[in-house]
């Protein structure tokens, strides 16, 4: 097999070695880069077989009919250090000449090795992620079970709280024209609506206990018990005396053996007795007011600035020993509420709703049927919490109670 002059020039300038031998191992042709390759040059085949180039050709020549490809060949010469080749063999039976073309596949092998390594790493990561997912799945199962236990407890707690809170049916029996808007922050809460018949008349109270959720609900249950016990004992002749008895009983239960700082104020309360025989409202409260709406004109009866955690709370209340009295007439509306509505954040500037806005709202709905006020207060709260920019979470338990006389 004889090379033309042009072919020889092209091959000479290739970056890959080209060399040919006769059957005796004599070099017939080699290009520029193959200048140091001879029949005695050692090659390594697939990291396993190391032989001289001619010995390999002599053996391979008896196997191939025309051509063959040997992959991953390393030429053991300093000029080709760390390089890997694919050796393309061609044997010319007529001229009895071997032609060896070494194509550099170093980058290809490196890429393949990197791909294999990456695949190993990916498989290891998949195994690790699978293992982690199994751990997370088991943890999620534990969390879901715990959450379901909590939800179950809250549902049962709500059922209990619904029993102690005066619902709309109970209110309607005392006051046919009335409404209650009760919305705890966390399913159950520390607000309490209490309504009973008493020797003075129909008595209603709205209580705002410290905190919300389970702690608030527990305090509300305690206040509920104290209110019932105080009423059943009957040792009072006025709303003022009733409130003083409640504060004293609560203090003895919670603060007599505890430090004041352990509980803070514990609860605020507004109490009102409607004496239908005398057409008189008797009111007293701790930090909670009562608003009276008479044909759109609003009047406010304020609560005392004392704390039930104060051992002298009842004495301070009795400094003004008389009930706050309002001679009512048919159509007057009474509103009692906790601070959850007025303290709710919202609006365009993300500020508290405030007491002044609550009074404006009550004035605006003065001509509405009070039995429908639950829906009106719910809509007002939603509008305040949800603006065109964002929505605000409820920040406290919310209770509003309204009665038309």
Coordinates of C-alpha atoms in Angstrom, one line a residue:
X1 CA 0.0 0.0 0.0
X2 CA 1.8 3.0 -1.3
X3 CA 1.0 6.6 -0.1
X4 CA 0.7 9.4 -2.6
X5 CA 2.8 12.5 -2.0
X6 CA -0.3 14.6 -1.0
X7 CA -1.5 11.9 1.4
X8 CA 1.9 11.7 3.0
X9 CA 1.9 15.5 3.6
X10 CA -1.5 15.5 5.1
X11 CA -0.8 12.6 7.4
X12 CA 2.5 14.1 8.4
X13 CA 0.8 17.2 10.0
X14 CA -1.9 15.3 11.8
X15 CA -1.9 15.6 15.7
X16 CA -2.5 11.8 16.0
X17 CA 0.3 9.3 15.3
X18 CA 0.2 7.3 12.1
X19 CA 2.8 4.5 11.4
X20 CA 3.1 1.5 9.1
X21 CA 5.3 -1.6 9.2
X22 CA 6.1 -4.5 7.0
X23 CA 5.7 -8.0 8.1
X24 CA 9.3 -8.1 9.4
X25 CA 8.6 -5.1 11.7
X26 CA 10.5 -2.5 9.7
X27 CA 9.0 1.0 9.7
X28 CA 7.8 1.9 6.3
X29 CA 6.1 5.2 7.1
X30 CA 5.4 7.4 10.2
X31 CA 4.1 11.0 10.4
X32 CA 5.7 13.8 12.4
X33 CA 4.2 13.1 15.8
X34 CA 5.0 9.3 15.5
X35 CA 8.7 10.0 14.9
X36 CA 9.7 8.0 18.1
X37 CA 7.4 5.1 17.5
X38 CA 9.1 1.9 16.3
X39 CA 8.4 -1.8 16.3
X40 CA 9.9 -2.0 19.8
X41 CA 7.7 0.7 21.3
X42 CA 5.7 -0.8 24.1
X43 CA 1.9 -0.3 24.3
X44 CA -0.6 -1.1 27.0
X45 CA -3.9 -2.5 26.0
X46 CA -6.9 -1.8 28.2
X47 CA -4.7 -1.5 31.3
X48 CA -4.0 -5.3 31.1
X49 CA -1.6 -6.3 28.3
X50 CA 1.8 -4.6 27.8
X51 CA 3.7 -5.8 24.6
X52 CA 5.8 -4.3 21.9
X53 CA 3.8 -2.8 19.0
X54 CA 5.2 -5.3 16.5
X55 CA 4.5 -8.3 18.7
X56 CA 1.0 -7.2 19.0
X57 CA 0.6 -6.6 15.3
X58 CA 2.2 -10.0 14.5
X59 CA -0.4 -11.7 16.6
X60 CA -3.3 -9.4 15.5
X61 CA -2.3 -9.7 11.9
X62 CA -3.1 -13.4 11.9
X63 CA -6.6 -12.6 13.3
X64 CA -7.8 -9.7 11.2
X65 CA -8.9 -10.1 7.6
X66 CA -8.8 -6.5 6.6
X67 CA -9.1 -4.0 9.5
X68 CA -9.7 -3.9 13.3
X69 CA -10.1 -1.3 16.1
X70 CA -8.4 -1.6 19.5
X71 CA -9.7 0.7 22.1
X72 CA -7.9 2.3 25.0
X73 CA -4.3 1.9 24.0
X74 CA -1.5 3.6 25.9
X75 CA 1.8 4.3 24.1
X76 CA 4.5 3.8 26.7
X77 CA 6.7 6.6 25.6
X78 CA 7.4 9.9 27.3
X79 CA 6.1 11.8 24.3
X80 CA 2.6 10.3 24.8
X81 CA 2.5 10.3 28.6
X82 CA -1.0 10.2 30.1
X83 CA -2.6 10.0 26.6
X84 CA -5.1 7.3 25.6
X85 CA -5.7 6.2 22.0
X86 CA -8.0 4.2 19.9
X87 CA -5.7 2.2 17.5
X88 CA -7.2 1.6 14.1
X89 CA -5.4 -1.3 12.3
X90 CA -5.4 -2.1 8.7
X91 CA -3.6 -4.9 7.0
X92 CA -2.9 -5.0 3.3
X93 CA -2.6 -8.7 2.3
X94 CA -1.2 -7.8 -1.1
X95 CA 1.6 -5.7 0.1
X96 CA 1.8 -7.4 3.5
X97 CA 1.9 -4.0 5.3
X98 CA 0.4 -3.0 8.7
X99 CA -1.0 0.6 9.0
X100 CA -1.6 1.9 12.5
X101 CA -3.6 5.0 13.1
X102 CA -3.8 6.2 16.7
X103 CA -6.8 8.4 17.4
X104 CA -6.5 10.4 20.7
X105 CA -9.5 9.6 22.9
X106 CA -8.1 10.9 26.2
X107 CA -10.8 13.5 26.6
X108 CA -13.5 11.1 25.6
X109 CA -12.3 8.5 28.2
X110 CA -12.0 11.2 30.8
X111 CA -15.6 12.3 30.0
X112 CA -16.9 8.8 30.2
X113 CA -15.1 8.2 33.5
X114 CA -16.5 11.5 34.8
X115 CA -20.0 10.4 33.7
X116 CA -19.6 7.1 35.5
X117 CA -18.3 8.8 38.6
X118 CA -21.2 11.3 38.4
X119 CA -23.6 8.4 38.0
X120 CA -22.1 6.7 41.1
X121 CA -22.4 9.9 43.1
X122 CA -26.0 10.4 41.8
X123 CA -26.9 6.9 42.8
X124 CA -25.3 7.4 46.3
X125 CA -27.3 10.7 46.6
X126 CA -30.5 9.0 45.5
X127 CA -29.9 6.3 48.1
X128 CA -29.2 8.9 50.8
X129 CA -32.3 10.9 49.7
X130 CA -34.4 7.8 49.7
X131 CA -33.1 7.0 53.2
X132 CA -33.8 10.5 54.3
X133 CA -37.2 10.5 52.8
X134 CA -38.0 7.3 54.7
X135 CA -36.9 9.0 57.9
X136 CA -38.9 12.1 57.0
X137 CA -41.9 10.0 56.1
X138 CA -41.8 8.3 59.5
X139 CA -41.4 11.6 61.3
X140 CA -44.3 13.0 59.3
X141 CA -46.4 10.1 60.3
X142 CA -45.5 10.7 64.0
X143 CA -46.2 14.5 63.5
X144 CA -49.6 13.7 61.8
X145 CA -50.5 11.4 64.6
X146 CA -49.6 14.0 67.2
X147 CA -51.4 16.7 65.2
X148 CA -54.5 14.6 65.0
X149 CA -54.3 14.0 68.8
X150 CA -54.1 17.8 69.3
X151 CA -57.0 18.4 66.8
X152 CA -59.0 15.8 68.6
X153 CA -58.3 17.4 72.0
X154 CA -59.2 20.8 70.6
X155 CA -62.4 19.5 69.1
X156 CA -63.3 18.1 72.5
X157 CA -62.2 21.3 74.2
X158 CA -64.4 23.3 71.9
X159 CA -67.3 21.0 72.7
X160 CA -66.7 21.8 76.4
X161 CA -66.3 25.5 75.8
X162 CA -69.5 25.6 73.7
X163 CA -71.3 24.2 76.8
X164 CA -70.1 27.0 79.1
X165 CA -70.4 29.9 76.6
X166 CA -73.9 31.3 76.3
X167 CA -74.9 30.5 72.7
X168 CA -77.5 32.3 70.6
X169 CA -80.4 30.1 71.6
X170 CA -79.7 30.7 75.3
X171 CA -79.3 34.5 74.7
X172 CA -82.6 34.6 72.7
X173 CA -84.5 33.1 75.6
X174 CA -83.4 35.9 77.8
X175 CA -83.3 38.6 75.1
X176 CA -85.3 37.8 71.9
X177 CA -83.5 40.6 70.1
X178 CA -79.8 39.9 70.5
X179 CA -76.7 38.6 68.9
X180 CA -73.3 37.2 69.8
X181 CA -70.2 37.4 67.6
X182 CA -67.7 34.9 69.1
X183 CA -64.4 34.1 67.2
X184 CA -61.5 32.6 69.1
X185 CA -58.1 32.9 67.5
X186 CA -57.0 29.3 67.9
X187 CA -60.2 27.2 67.8
X188 CA -60.8 27.6 71.5
X189 CA -60.0 30.7 73.5
X190 CA -60.1 32.8 76.6
X191 CA -63.3 34.9 75.9
X192 CA -66.4 34.0 77.8
X193 CA -70.1 34.9 77.3
X194 CA -72.1 34.3 80.5
X195 CA -75.9 34.8 80.8
X196 CA -78.2 33.9 83.7
X197 CA -81.4 34.9 85.5
X198 CA -80.7 36.5 88.8
X199 CA -82.8 37.9 91.7
X200 CA -82.2 41.3 90.3
X201 CA -83.0 40.5 86.7
X202 CA -81.3 39.1 83.7
X203 CA -77.6 39.2 84.1
X204 CA -75.1 39.0 81.2
X205 CA -71.3 39.2 81.3
X206 CA -68.5 39.3 78.7
X207 CA -65.1 38.1 80.0
X208 CA -61.7 38.5 78.4
X209 CA -59.2 36.1 80.0
X210 CA -55.4 36.5 79.6
X211 CA -54.0 34.7 76.6
X212 CA -55.8 32.6 74.1
X213 CA -55.9 29.0 72.9
X214 CA -55.7 26.3 75.6
X215 CA -54.3 28.5 78.5
X216 CA -57.0 31.1 77.8
X217 CA -59.7 28.5 77.7
X218 CA -58.6 27.0 81.0
X219 CA -58.8 30.5 82.6
X220 CA -62.2 31.0 81.0
X221 CA -63.4 27.7 82.6
X222 CA -62.2 28.9 86.0
X223 CA -64.0 32.3 85.7
X224 CA -67.1 30.4 84.6
X225 CA -67.0 28.4 87.7
X226 CA -66.4 31.4 89.9
X227 CA -69.3 33.3 88.3
X228 CA -71.7 30.4 88.8
X229 CA -70.6 29.8 92.4
X230 CA -70.9 33.5 93.3
X231 CA -74.4 33.6 91.7
X232 CA -75.6 30.5 93.5
X233 CA -74.3 31.7 96.9
X234 CA -76.4 34.9 96.4
X235 CA -74.4 36.9 98.9
X236 CA -74.8 40.2 97.0
X237 CA -77.3 43.1 96.8
X238 CA -75.9 44.8 93.7
X239 CA -73.8 44.2 90.6
X240 CA -71.0 46.0 92.4
X241 CA -71.1 43.5 95.3
X242 CA -71.4 40.6 92.8
X243 CA -68.2 41.8 91.0
X244 CA -66.3 42.3 94.3
X245 CA -67.3 38.7 95.4
X246 CA -66.0 37.4 92.0
X247 CA -62.7 39.2 92.2
X248 CA -62.1 38.1 95.8
X249 CA -63.0 34.5 95.1
X250 CA -60.7 34.4 92.1
X251 CA -57.8 36.1 94.0
X252 CA -58.1 33.5 96.8
X253 CA -58.0 30.7 94.2
X254 CA -55.1 31.9 92.1
X255 CA -53.1 34.5 93.9
X256 CA -53.3 33.7 97.6
X257 CA -50.4 31.1 97.2
X258 CA -48.8 32.5 94.1
X259 CA -46.8 35.5 93.2
X260 CA -48.6 38.2 91.4
X261 CA -46.2 38.1 88.5
X262 CA -47.1 34.5 87.7
X263 CA -50.5 35.4 86.2
X264 CA -50.7 39.2 85.4
X265 CA -54.2 40.6 85.2
X266 CA -55.8 37.2 84.3
X267 CA -59.1 38.6 83.1
X268 CA -61.2 41.7 82.4
X269 CA -65.0 41.7 82.7
X270 CA -68.2 43.6 81.9
X271 CA -71.3 42.7 83.9
X272 CA -74.8 44.0 83.2
X273 CA -78.1 43.3 84.9
X274 CA -81.3 44.2 83.1
X275 CA -84.1 44.9 85.6
X276 CA -87.2 44.8 83.4
X277 CA -89.5 45.5 86.4
X278 CA -87.9 48.9 86.9
X279 CA -86.6 49.5 83.4
X280 CA -83.1 50.0 84.8
X281 CA -79.7 48.7 83.6
X282 CA -77.2 48.1 86.3
X283 CA -73.6 47.8 85.2
X284 CA -70.1 47.3 86.6
X285 CA -66.9 46.1 85.0
X286 CA -63.1 45.8 85.2
X287 CA -61.3 47.5 82.3
X288 CA -64.2 46.7 79.9
X289 CA -66.8 49.3 79.0
X290 CA -70.4 49.0 77.8
X291 CA -71.9 51.0 75.0
X292 CA -75.5 52.0 74.9
X293 CA -77.1 53.0 71.6
X294 CA -80.2 55.1 71.9
X295 CA -81.5 56.0 68.4
X296 CA -78.0 56.5 67.1
X297 CA -76.7 58.4 70.1
X298 CA -74.0 56.5 71.9
X299 CA -73.4 56.5 75.7
X300 CA -70.5 54.7 77.4
X301 CA -70.3 53.2 80.9
X302 CA -66.7 52.6 81.8
X303 CA -65.1 49.8 83.7
X304 CA -62.8 50.2 86.8
X305 CA -59.1 50.4 86.3
X306 CA -58.2 47.6 88.7
X307 CA -56.7 44.1 88.5
X308 CA -58.1 40.9 89.9
X309 CA -54.5 40.0 90.8
X310 CA -54.6 42.9 93.3
X311 CA -55.5 41.7 96.8
X312 CA -57.3 45.0 97.4
X313 CA -59.3 45.0 94.1
X314 CA -62.7 44.7 95.8
X315 CA -61.9 47.5 98.2
X316 CA -60.8 49.7 95.3
X317 CA -64.0 48.9 93.4
X318 CA -66.1 49.7 96.5
X319 CA -64.7 53.2 96.7
X320 CA -67.5 53.8 94.3
X321 CA -70.1 51.5 95.9
X322 CA -73.0 52.2 93.7
X323 CA -73.9 50.4 90.4
X324 CA -73.7 52.5 87.3
X325 CA -77.3 52.8 86.4
X326 CA -79.1 53.6 83.1
X327 CA -82.9 54.0 82.9
X328 CA -83.6 52.4 79.6
X329 CA -86.5 52.5 77.2
X330 CA -87.6 50.2 74.5
X331 CA -85.3 50.1 71.6
X332 CA -82.1 50.9 73.5
X333 CA -79.2 48.6 72.4
X334 CA -76.4 47.4 74.7
X335 CA -73.0 46.3 73.4
X336 CA -70.3 44.5 75.4
X337 CA -67.0 43.2 73.9
X338 CA -63.5 42.1 74.6
X339 CA -60.5 44.0 73.2
X340 CA -59.9 41.5 70.4
X341 CA -61.9 43.5 67.8
X342 CA -60.4 46.9 68.6
X343 CA -56.8 45.5 68.8
X344 CA -57.0 43.7 65.5
X345 CA -54.3 44.8 63.0
X346 CA -55.3 45.6 59.4
X347 CA -56.3 48.3 57.1
X348 CA -54.1 49.9 54.5
X349 CA -51.6 51.1 57.1
X350 CA -51.6 47.9 59.2
X351 CA -52.7 49.5 62.4
X352 CA -55.1 48.5 65.2
X353 CA -58.8 48.9 64.5
X354 CA -59.2 51.0 67.7
X355 CA -62.1 51.7 70.0
X356 CA -63.1 55.0 68.2
X357 CA -63.7 53.1 65.0
X358 CA -65.8 50.5 66.8
X359 CA -68.0 53.2 68.1
X360 CA -68.4 54.7 64.6
X361 CA -69.3 51.3 63.2
X362 CA -71.9 50.7 66.0
X363 CA -73.4 54.1 65.2
X364 CA -73.5 53.3 61.5
X365 CA -75.5 50.1 62.0
X366 CA -77.8 51.7 64.5
X367 CA -80.9 51.3 62.3
X368 CA -80.1 47.7 61.4
X369 CA -81.9 44.7 62.9
X370 CA -79.7 43.7 65.8
X371 CA -80.3 40.0 65.2
X372 CA -78.4 40.4 61.9
X373 CA -75.4 42.2 63.5
X374 CA -73.4 39.0 63.8
X375 CA -73.0 39.1 60.0
X376 CA -72.3 42.8 59.9
X377 CA -69.5 42.5 62.5
X378 CA -68.1 39.5 60.7
X379 CA -68.0 41.5 57.4
X380 CA -66.4 44.5 59.1
X381 CA -63.7 42.4 60.6
X382 CA -63.0 40.7 57.2
X383 CA -62.8 44.0 55.4
X384 CA -60.3 45.3 58.0
X385 CA -58.1 42.2 57.9
X386 CA -58.1 41.9 54.0
X387 CA -57.0 44.9 51.9
X388 CA -56.0 45.0 48.2
X389 CA -52.4 44.6 49.3
X390 CA -52.4 41.9 51.8
X391 CA -54.3 39.9 54.5
X392 CA -53.7 40.0 58.2
X393 CA -54.0 37.1 60.6
X394 CA -56.3 37.3 63.6
X395 CA -54.3 38.5 66.6
X396 CA -56.6 37.7 69.6
X397 CA -59.9 36.1 70.6
X398 CA -62.8 38.3 69.5
X399 CA -66.2 38.6 71.2
X400 CA -69.0 41.1 70.7
X401 CA -72.4 40.8 72.4
X402 CA -75.4 42.9 71.6
X403 CA -78.9 43.2 73.1
X404 CA -81.9 45.3 72.1
X405 CA -84.2 46.0 75.0

